[in-house]
Amino acid sequence: MERTVVIASDHGGYALKAVLVPQLQAAGFTVEDLGPSSTTSCDYPAYANKLCQHLLTKDEDAQNGQALGLLICGTGLGMSMAASRHEGIRAAVCTCEYMARMARAHNNANVLCLGERVTGPGLAAEITRAFLATPFEGGRHLRRVEMFETVPQP
């Protein structure tokens, strides 16, 4: 079954995106690069929104892990904040492989956010591999993930 990675960055994440795209393609993923195409200054919320809107058009694939997003900026924080505003998007900033595995396994994250200025390309590749290789466990975690779209009561 073919898997898709939708990727975007801002100018602060462009170089890391350029490193990761060919690695993802070599690993057999279909990569949809939504930009930018240079290091010219740009607004990260615009690219986060573009990726989220595109990922959400993939409906079931975006919810079952067949299509996942990857956003890169300087720290990953701005992208995660902008992305998580979209209903159905669960964006996670991950700085190690363990966080990437848990984001997928326990939180059903569908967008990985990385920071070029805080994560080197080798570690970023390992984090990305862990994120993409880990399925959502469901079970007891599903009820909690479903609460993301509501205001939970204690």
mmCIF file with all atom_site columns, C-alpha atoms in Angstrom:
data_model
loop_
_atom_site.group_PDB
_atom_site.id
_atom_site.type_symbol
_atom_site.label_atom_id
_atom_site.label_alt_id
_atom_site.label_comp_id
_atom_site.label_asym_id
_atom_site.label_entity_id
_atom_site.label_seq_id
_atom_site.pdbx_PDB_ins_code
_atom_site.Cartn_x
_atom_site.Cartn_y
_atom_site.Cartn_z
_atom_site.occupancy
_atom_site.B_iso_or_equiv
_atom_site.pdbx_formal_charge
_atom_site.auth_seq_id
_atom_site.auth_comp_id
_atom_site.auth_asym_id
_atom_site.auth_atom_id
_atom_site.pdbx_PDB_model_num
ATOM 1   C CA . MET A 1 1   ? 0.000   0.000  0.000  1.00 0.00 ? 1   MET A CA 1
ATOM 2   C CA . GLU A 1 2   ? 1.446   3.345  -1.084 1.00 0.00 ? 2   GLU A CA 1
ATOM 3   C CA . ARG A 1 3   ? 1.938   5.958  1.642  1.00 0.00 ? 3   ARG A CA 1
ATOM 4   C CA . THR A 1 4   ? 2.054   9.695  1.141  1.00 0.00 ? 4   THR A CA 1
ATOM 5   C CA . VAL A 1 5   ? 3.981   12.374 3.013  1.00 0.00 ? 5   VAL A CA 1
ATOM 6   C CA . VAL A 1 6   ? 2.797   15.940 2.475  1.00 0.00 ? 6   VAL A CA 1
ATOM 7   C CA . ILE A 1 7   ? 5.616   18.335 3.338  1.00 0.00 ? 7   ILE A CA 1
ATOM 8   C CA . ALA A 1 8   ? 6.008   22.095 3.668  1.00 0.00 ? 8   ALA A CA 1
ATOM 9   C CA . SER A 1 9   ? 8.297   24.524 5.429  1.00 0.00 ? 9   SER A CA 1
ATOM 10  C CA . ASP A 1 10  ? 9.047   28.172 5.779  1.00 0.00 ? 10  ASP A CA 1
ATOM 11  C CA . HIS A 1 11  ? 12.374  29.791 4.910  1.00 0.00 ? 11  HIS A CA 1
ATOM 12  C CA . GLY A 1 12  ? 13.793  28.664 8.282  1.00 0.00 ? 12  GLY A CA 1
ATOM 13  C CA . GLY A 1 13  ? 13.069  25.017 7.478  1.00 0.00 ? 13  GLY A CA 1
ATOM 14  C CA . TYR A 1 14  ? 13.804  24.991 3.767  1.00 0.00 ? 14  TYR A CA 1
ATOM 15  C CA . ALA A 1 15  ? 17.293  23.422 3.978  1.00 0.00 ? 15  ALA A CA 1
ATOM 16  C CA . LEU A 1 16  ? 16.111  20.559 6.197  1.00 0.00 ? 16  LEU A CA 1
ATOM 17  C CA . LYS A 1 17  ? 13.142  19.961 3.876  1.00 0.00 ? 17  LYS A CA 1
ATOM 18  C CA . ALA A 1 18  ? 15.583  19.745 0.960  1.00 0.00 ? 18  ALA A CA 1
ATOM 19  C CA . VAL A 1 19  ? 17.506  17.027 2.834  1.00 0.00 ? 19  VAL A CA 1
ATOM 20  C CA . LEU A 1 20  ? 14.448  15.008 3.877  1.00 0.00 ? 20  LEU A CA 1
ATOM 21  C CA . VAL A 1 21  ? 12.490  14.958 0.595  1.00 0.00 ? 21  VAL A CA 1
ATOM 22  C CA . PRO A 1 22  ? 14.949  12.738 -1.330 1.00 0.00 ? 22  PRO A CA 1
ATOM 23  C CA . GLN A 1 23  ? 15.348  10.459 1.698  1.00 0.00 ? 23  GLN A CA 1
ATOM 24  C CA . LEU A 1 24  ? 11.581  9.978  1.892  1.00 0.00 ? 24  LEU A CA 1
ATOM 25  C CA . GLN A 1 25  ? 11.376  9.294  -1.836 1.00 0.00 ? 25  GLN A CA 1
ATOM 26  C CA . ALA A 1 26  ? 14.222  6.769  -1.598 1.00 0.00 ? 26  ALA A CA 1
ATOM 27  C CA . ALA A 1 27  ? 12.318  5.035  1.212  1.00 0.00 ? 27  ALA A CA 1
ATOM 28  C CA . GLY A 1 28  ? 9.343   4.575  -1.145 1.00 0.00 ? 28  GLY A CA 1
ATOM 29  C CA . PHE A 1 29  ? 7.036   7.341  0.025  1.00 0.00 ? 29  PHE A CA 1
ATOM 30  C CA . THR A 1 30  ? 5.094   9.528  -2.373 1.00 0.00 ? 30  THR A CA 1
ATOM 31  C CA . VAL A 1 31  ? 6.124   13.056 -1.391 1.00 0.00 ? 31  VAL A CA 1
ATOM 32  C CA . GLU A 1 32  ? 3.908   16.049 -2.088 1.00 0.00 ? 32  GLU A CA 1
ATOM 33  C CA . ASP A 1 33  ? 6.056   19.152 -1.543 1.00 0.00 ? 33  ASP A CA 1
ATOM 34  C CA . LEU A 1 34  ? 3.853   22.206 -0.999 1.00 0.00 ? 34  LEU A CA 1
ATOM 35  C CA . GLY A 1 35  ? 6.728   24.666 -0.818 1.00 0.00 ? 35  GLY A CA 1
ATOM 36  C CA . PRO A 1 36  ? 8.366   26.998 -0.554 1.00 0.00 ? 36  PRO A CA 1
ATOM 37  C CA . SER A 1 37  ? 10.857  26.618 -3.391 1.00 0.00 ? 37  SER A CA 1
ATOM 38  C CA . SER A 1 38  ? 13.551  28.900 -1.942 1.00 0.00 ? 38  SER A CA 1
ATOM 39  C CA . THR A 1 39  ? 14.874  30.446 1.259  1.00 0.00 ? 39  THR A CA 1
ATOM 40  C CA . THR A 1 40  ? 13.133  33.755 0.576  1.00 0.00 ? 40  THR A CA 1
ATOM 41  C CA . SER A 1 41  ? 11.409  34.943 3.754  1.00 0.00 ? 41  SER A CA 1
ATOM 42  C CA . CYS A 1 42  ? 7.824   33.687 4.002  1.00 0.00 ? 42  CYS A CA 1
ATOM 43  C CA . ASP A 1 43  ? 5.105   33.235 6.599  1.00 0.00 ? 43  ASP A CA 1
ATOM 44  C CA . TYR A 1 44  ? 5.002   29.843 8.326  1.00 0.00 ? 44  TYR A CA 1
ATOM 45  C CA . PRO A 1 45  ? 1.240   29.999 9.129  1.00 0.00 ? 45  PRO A CA 1
ATOM 46  C CA . ALA A 1 46  ? 0.460   30.181 5.409  1.00 0.00 ? 46  ALA A CA 1
ATOM 47  C CA . TYR A 1 47  ? 2.408   26.988 4.725  1.00 0.00 ? 47  TYR A CA 1
ATOM 48  C CA . ALA A 1 48  ? 0.999   25.220 7.796  1.00 0.00 ? 48  ALA A CA 1
ATOM 49  C CA . ASN A 1 49  ? -2.521  26.091 6.666  1.00 0.00 ? 49  ASN A CA 1
ATOM 50  C CA . LYS A 1 50  ? -1.811  24.987 3.094  1.00 0.00 ? 50  LYS A CA 1
ATOM 51  C CA . LEU A 1 51  ? -0.515  21.615 4.274  1.00 0.00 ? 51  LEU A CA 1
ATOM 52  C CA . CYS A 1 52  ? -3.378  21.037 6.709  1.00 0.00 ? 52  CYS A CA 1
ATOM 53  C CA . GLN A 1 53  ? -6.055  21.897 4.175  1.00 0.00 ? 53  GLN A CA 1
ATOM 54  C CA . HIS A 1 54  ? -4.394  19.581 1.652  1.00 0.00 ? 54  HIS A CA 1
ATOM 55  C CA . LEU A 1 55  ? -3.968  16.750 4.153  1.00 0.00 ? 55  LEU A CA 1
ATOM 56  C CA . LEU A 1 56  ? -7.591  17.003 5.238  1.00 0.00 ? 56  LEU A CA 1
ATOM 57  C CA . THR A 1 57  ? -8.729  16.481 1.624  1.00 0.00 ? 57  THR A CA 1
ATOM 58  C CA . LYS A 1 58  ? -7.240  13.010 1.940  1.00 0.00 ? 58  LYS A CA 1
ATOM 59  C CA . ASP A 1 59  ? -10.025 12.181 4.442  1.00 0.00 ? 59  ASP A CA 1
ATOM 60  C CA . GLU A 1 60  ? -9.625  8.594  5.649  1.00 0.00 ? 60  GLU A CA 1
ATOM 61  C CA . ASP A 1 61  ? -5.975  8.336  4.590  1.00 0.00 ? 61  ASP A CA 1
ATOM 62  C CA . ALA A 1 62  ? -5.159  11.336 6.797  1.00 0.00 ? 62  ALA A CA 1
ATOM 63  C CA . GLN A 1 63  ? -6.830  9.667  9.759  1.00 0.00 ? 63  GLN A CA 1
ATOM 64  C CA . ASN A 1 64  ? -5.437  6.157  9.352  1.00 0.00 ? 64  ASN A CA 1
ATOM 65  C CA . GLY A 1 65  ? -1.785  7.047  8.789  1.00 0.00 ? 65  GLY A CA 1
ATOM 66  C CA . GLN A 1 66  ? -1.649  6.410  5.033  1.00 0.00 ? 66  GLN A CA 1
ATOM 67  C CA . ALA A 1 67  ? -1.121  10.141 4.465  1.00 0.00 ? 67  ALA A CA 1
ATOM 68  C CA . LEU A 1 68  ? 0.867   12.103 7.012  1.00 0.00 ? 68  LEU A CA 1
ATOM 69  C CA . GLY A 1 69  ? 2.190   15.651 7.124  1.00 0.00 ? 69  GLY A CA 1
ATOM 70  C CA . LEU A 1 70  ? 5.631   17.050 7.843  1.00 0.00 ? 70  LEU A CA 1
ATOM 71  C CA . LEU A 1 71  ? 6.094   20.748 8.651  1.00 0.00 ? 71  LEU A CA 1
ATOM 72  C CA . ILE A 1 72  ? 9.475   22.369 9.216  1.00 0.00 ? 72  ILE A CA 1
ATOM 73  C CA . CYS A 1 73  ? 10.344  25.820 10.518 1.00 0.00 ? 73  CYS A CA 1
ATOM 74  C CA . GLY A 1 74  ? 13.111  27.152 12.746 1.00 0.00 ? 74  GLY A CA 1
ATOM 75  C CA . THR A 1 75  ? 11.942  25.400 15.926 1.00 0.00 ? 75  THR A CA 1
ATOM 76  C CA . GLY A 1 76  ? 8.833   23.473 14.841 1.00 0.00 ? 76  GLY A CA 1
ATOM 77  C CA . LEU A 1 77  ? 6.806   25.378 17.430 1.00 0.00 ? 77  LEU A CA 1
ATOM 78  C CA . GLY A 1 78  ? 5.157   27.958 15.177 1.00 0.00 ? 78  GLY A CA 1
ATOM 79  C CA . MET A 1 79  ? 4.201   25.320 12.620 1.00 0.00 ? 79  MET A CA 1
ATOM 80  C CA . SER A 1 80  ? 2.690   23.096 15.312 1.00 0.00 ? 80  SER A CA 1
ATOM 81  C CA . MET A 1 81  ? 0.648   25.956 16.749 1.00 0.00 ? 81  MET A CA 1
ATOM 82  C CA . ALA A 1 82  ? -0.679  26.988 13.342 1.00 0.00 ? 82  ALA A CA 1
ATOM 83  C CA . ALA A 1 83  ? -1.407  23.406 12.269 1.00 0.00 ? 83  ALA A CA 1
ATOM 84  C CA . SER A 1 84  ? -3.163  22.331 15.457 1.00 0.00 ? 84  SER A CA 1
ATOM 85  C CA . ARG A 1 85  ? -5.823  25.009 14.943 1.00 0.00 ? 85  ARG A CA 1
ATOM 86  C CA . HIS A 1 86  ? -7.325  22.839 12.184 1.00 0.00 ? 86  HIS A CA 1
ATOM 87  C CA . GLU A 1 87  ? -10.009 20.369 13.236 1.00 0.00 ? 87  GLU A CA 1
ATOM 88  C CA . GLY A 1 88  ? -8.758  16.867 12.512 1.00 0.00 ? 88  GLY A CA 1
ATOM 89  C CA . ILE A 1 89  ? -5.084  17.824 12.621 1.00 0.00 ? 89  ILE A CA 1
ATOM 90  C CA . ARG A 1 90  ? -2.937  16.568 15.473 1.00 0.00 ? 90  ARG A CA 1
ATOM 91  C CA . ALA A 1 91  ? 0.469   18.204 15.061 1.00 0.00 ? 91  ALA A CA 1
ATOM 92  C CA . ALA A 1 92  ? 3.402   17.243 17.279 1.00 0.00 ? 92  ALA A CA 1
ATOM 93  C CA . VAL A 1 93  ? 6.813   18.845 17.693 1.00 0.00 ? 93  VAL A CA 1
ATOM 94  C CA . CYS A 1 94  ? 9.236   15.993 18.228 1.00 0.00 ? 94  CYS A CA 1
ATOM 95  C CA . THR A 1 95  ? 12.875  16.363 19.211 1.00 0.00 ? 95  THR A CA 1
ATOM 96  C CA . CYS A 1 96  ? 13.716  12.671 19.605 1.00 0.00 ? 96  CYS A CA 1
ATOM 97  C CA . GLU A 1 97  ? 12.620  9.315  18.228 1.00 0.00 ? 97  GLU A CA 1
ATOM 98  C CA . TYR A 1 98  ? 10.749  8.374  21.400 1.00 0.00 ? 98  TYR A CA 1
ATOM 99  C CA . MET A 1 99  ? 8.556   11.487 21.145 1.00 0.00 ? 99  MET A CA 1
ATOM 100 C CA . ALA A 1 100 ? 7.854   10.658 17.487 1.00 0.00 ? 100 ALA A CA 1
ATOM 101 C CA . ARG A 1 101 ? 6.814   7.086  18.307 1.00 0.00 ? 101 ARG A CA 1
ATOM 102 C CA . MET A 1 102 ? 4.583   8.194  21.186 1.00 0.00 ? 102 MET A CA 1
ATOM 103 C CA . ALA A 1 103 ? 3.025   11.007 19.135 1.00 0.00 ? 103 ALA A CA 1
ATOM 104 C CA . ARG A 1 104 ? 1.832   8.396  16.641 1.00 0.00 ? 104 ARG A CA 1
ATOM 105 C CA . ALA A 1 105 ? 1.164   5.446  18.977 1.00 0.00 ? 105 ALA A CA 1
ATOM 106 C CA . HIS A 1 106 ? -0.680  7.270  21.753 1.00 0.00 ? 106 HIS A CA 1
ATOM 107 C CA . ASN A 1 107 ? -1.861  10.565 20.228 1.00 0.00 ? 107 ASN A CA 1
ATOM 108 C CA . ASN A 1 108 ? -2.486  9.563  16.604 1.00 0.00 ? 108 ASN A CA 1
ATOM 109 C CA . ALA A 1 109 ? -0.517  12.607 15.456 1.00 0.00 ? 109 ALA A CA 1
ATOM 110 C CA . ASN A 1 110 ? -0.893  13.097 11.721 1.00 0.00 ? 110 ASN A CA 1
ATOM 111 C CA . VAL A 1 111 ? 1.574   15.971 11.317 1.00 0.00 ? 111 VAL A CA 1
ATOM 112 C CA . LEU A 1 112 ? 5.189   15.911 12.485 1.00 0.00 ? 112 LEU A CA 1
ATOM 113 C CA . CYS A 1 113 ? 6.765   19.303 13.153 1.00 0.00 ? 113 CYS A CA 1
ATOM 114 C CA . LEU A 1 114 ? 10.525  19.715 13.141 1.00 0.00 ? 114 LEU A CA 1
ATOM 115 C CA . GLY A 1 115 ? 12.868  22.610 13.792 1.00 0.00 ? 115 GLY A CA 1
ATOM 116 C CA . GLU A 1 116 ? 15.817  23.061 11.449 1.00 0.00 ? 116 GLU A CA 1
ATOM 117 C CA . ARG A 1 117 ? 17.611  25.359 13.900 1.00 0.00 ? 117 ARG A CA 1
ATOM 118 C CA . VAL A 1 118 ? 17.348  22.909 16.806 1.00 0.00 ? 118 VAL A CA 1
ATOM 119 C CA . THR A 1 119 ? 17.560  19.480 15.143 1.00 0.00 ? 119 THR A CA 1
ATOM 120 C CA . GLY A 1 120 ? 20.380  18.338 12.869 1.00 0.00 ? 120 GLY A CA 1
ATOM 121 C CA . PRO A 1 121 ? 19.599  16.533 9.609  1.00 0.00 ? 121 PRO A CA 1
ATOM 122 C CA . GLY A 1 122 ? 20.675  13.090 10.852 1.00 0.00 ? 122 GLY A CA 1
ATOM 123 C CA . LEU A 1 123 ? 18.485  13.219 13.932 1.00 0.00 ? 123 LEU A CA 1
ATOM 124 C CA . ALA A 1 124 ? 15.639  14.773 11.931 1.00 0.00 ? 124 ALA A CA 1
ATOM 125 C CA . ALA A 1 125 ? 15.773  11.820 9.528  1.00 0.00 ? 125 ALA A CA 1
ATOM 126 C CA . GLU A 1 126 ? 15.622  9.343  12.432 1.00 0.00 ? 126 GLU A CA 1
ATOM 127 C CA . ILE A 1 127 ? 12.715  11.203 14.044 1.00 0.00 ? 127 ILE A CA 1
ATOM 128 C CA . THR A 1 128 ? 10.879  11.225 10.714 1.00 0.00 ? 128 THR A CA 1
ATOM 129 C CA . ARG A 1 129 ? 11.490  7.491  10.189 1.00 0.00 ? 129 ARG A CA 1
ATOM 130 C CA . ALA A 1 130 ? 10.179  6.702  13.683 1.00 0.00 ? 130 ALA A CA 1
ATOM 131 C CA . PHE A 1 131 ? 7.081   8.854  13.149 1.00 0.00 ? 131 PHE A CA 1
ATOM 132 C CA . LEU A 1 132 ? 6.261   7.294  9.785  1.00 0.00 ? 132 LEU A CA 1
ATOM 133 C CA . ALA A 1 133 ? 6.915   3.714  10.954 1.00 0.00 ? 133 ALA A CA 1
ATOM 134 C CA . THR A 1 134 ? 4.707   3.855  14.053 1.00 0.00 ? 134 THR A CA 1
ATOM 135 C CA . PRO A 1 135 ? 0.994   3.062  13.841 1.00 0.00 ? 135 PRO A CA 1
ATOM 136 C CA . PHE A 1 136 ? -1.672  4.425  16.189 1.00 0.00 ? 136 PHE A CA 1
ATOM 137 C CA . GLU A 1 137 ? -2.372  1.877  18.932 1.00 0.00 ? 137 GLU A CA 1
ATOM 138 C CA . GLY A 1 138 ? -6.026  2.845  19.362 1.00 0.00 ? 138 GLY A CA 1
ATOM 139 C CA . GLY A 1 139 ? -7.620  1.115  22.335 1.00 0.00 ? 139 GLY A CA 1
ATOM 140 C CA . ARG A 1 140 ? -7.531  3.204  25.502 1.00 0.00 ? 140 ARG A CA 1
ATOM 141 C CA . HIS A 1 141 ? -5.853  6.035  23.576 1.00 0.00 ? 141 HIS A CA 1
ATOM 142 C CA . LEU A 1 142 ? -8.717  6.480  21.102 1.00 0.00 ? 142 LEU A CA 1
ATOM 143 C CA . ARG A 1 143 ? -11.136 7.857  23.701 1.00 0.00 ? 143 ARG A CA 1
ATOM 144 C CA . ARG A 1 144 ? -8.593  10.471 24.740 1.00 0.00 ? 144 ARG A CA 1
ATOM 145 C CA . VAL A 1 145 ? -7.719  11.450 21.176 1.00 0.00 ? 145 VAL A CA 1
ATOM 146 C CA . GLU A 1 146 ? -11.426 11.897 20.419 1.00 0.00 ? 146 GLU A CA 1
ATOM 147 C CA . MET A 1 147 ? -11.558 14.390 23.307 1.00 0.00 ? 147 MET A CA 1
ATOM 148 C CA . PHE A 1 148 ? -9.237  16.726 21.376 1.00 0.00 ? 148 PHE A CA 1
ATOM 149 C CA . GLU A 1 149 ? -12.214 17.943 19.347 1.00 0.00 ? 149 GLU A CA 1
ATOM 150 C CA . THR A 1 150 ? -14.424 18.585 22.381 1.00 0.00 ? 150 THR A CA 1
ATOM 151 C CA . VAL A 1 151 ? -14.049 20.392 25.678 1.00 0.00 ? 151 VAL A CA 1
ATOM 152 C CA . PRO A 1 152 ? -13.399 17.525 28.117 1.00 0.00 ? 152 PRO A CA 1
ATOM 153 C CA . GLN A 1 153 ? -15.059 17.551 31.503 1.00 0.00 ? 153 GLN A CA 1
ATOM 154 C CA . PRO A 1 154 ? -13.063 16.217 34.493 1.00 0.00 ? 154 PRO A CA 1
#
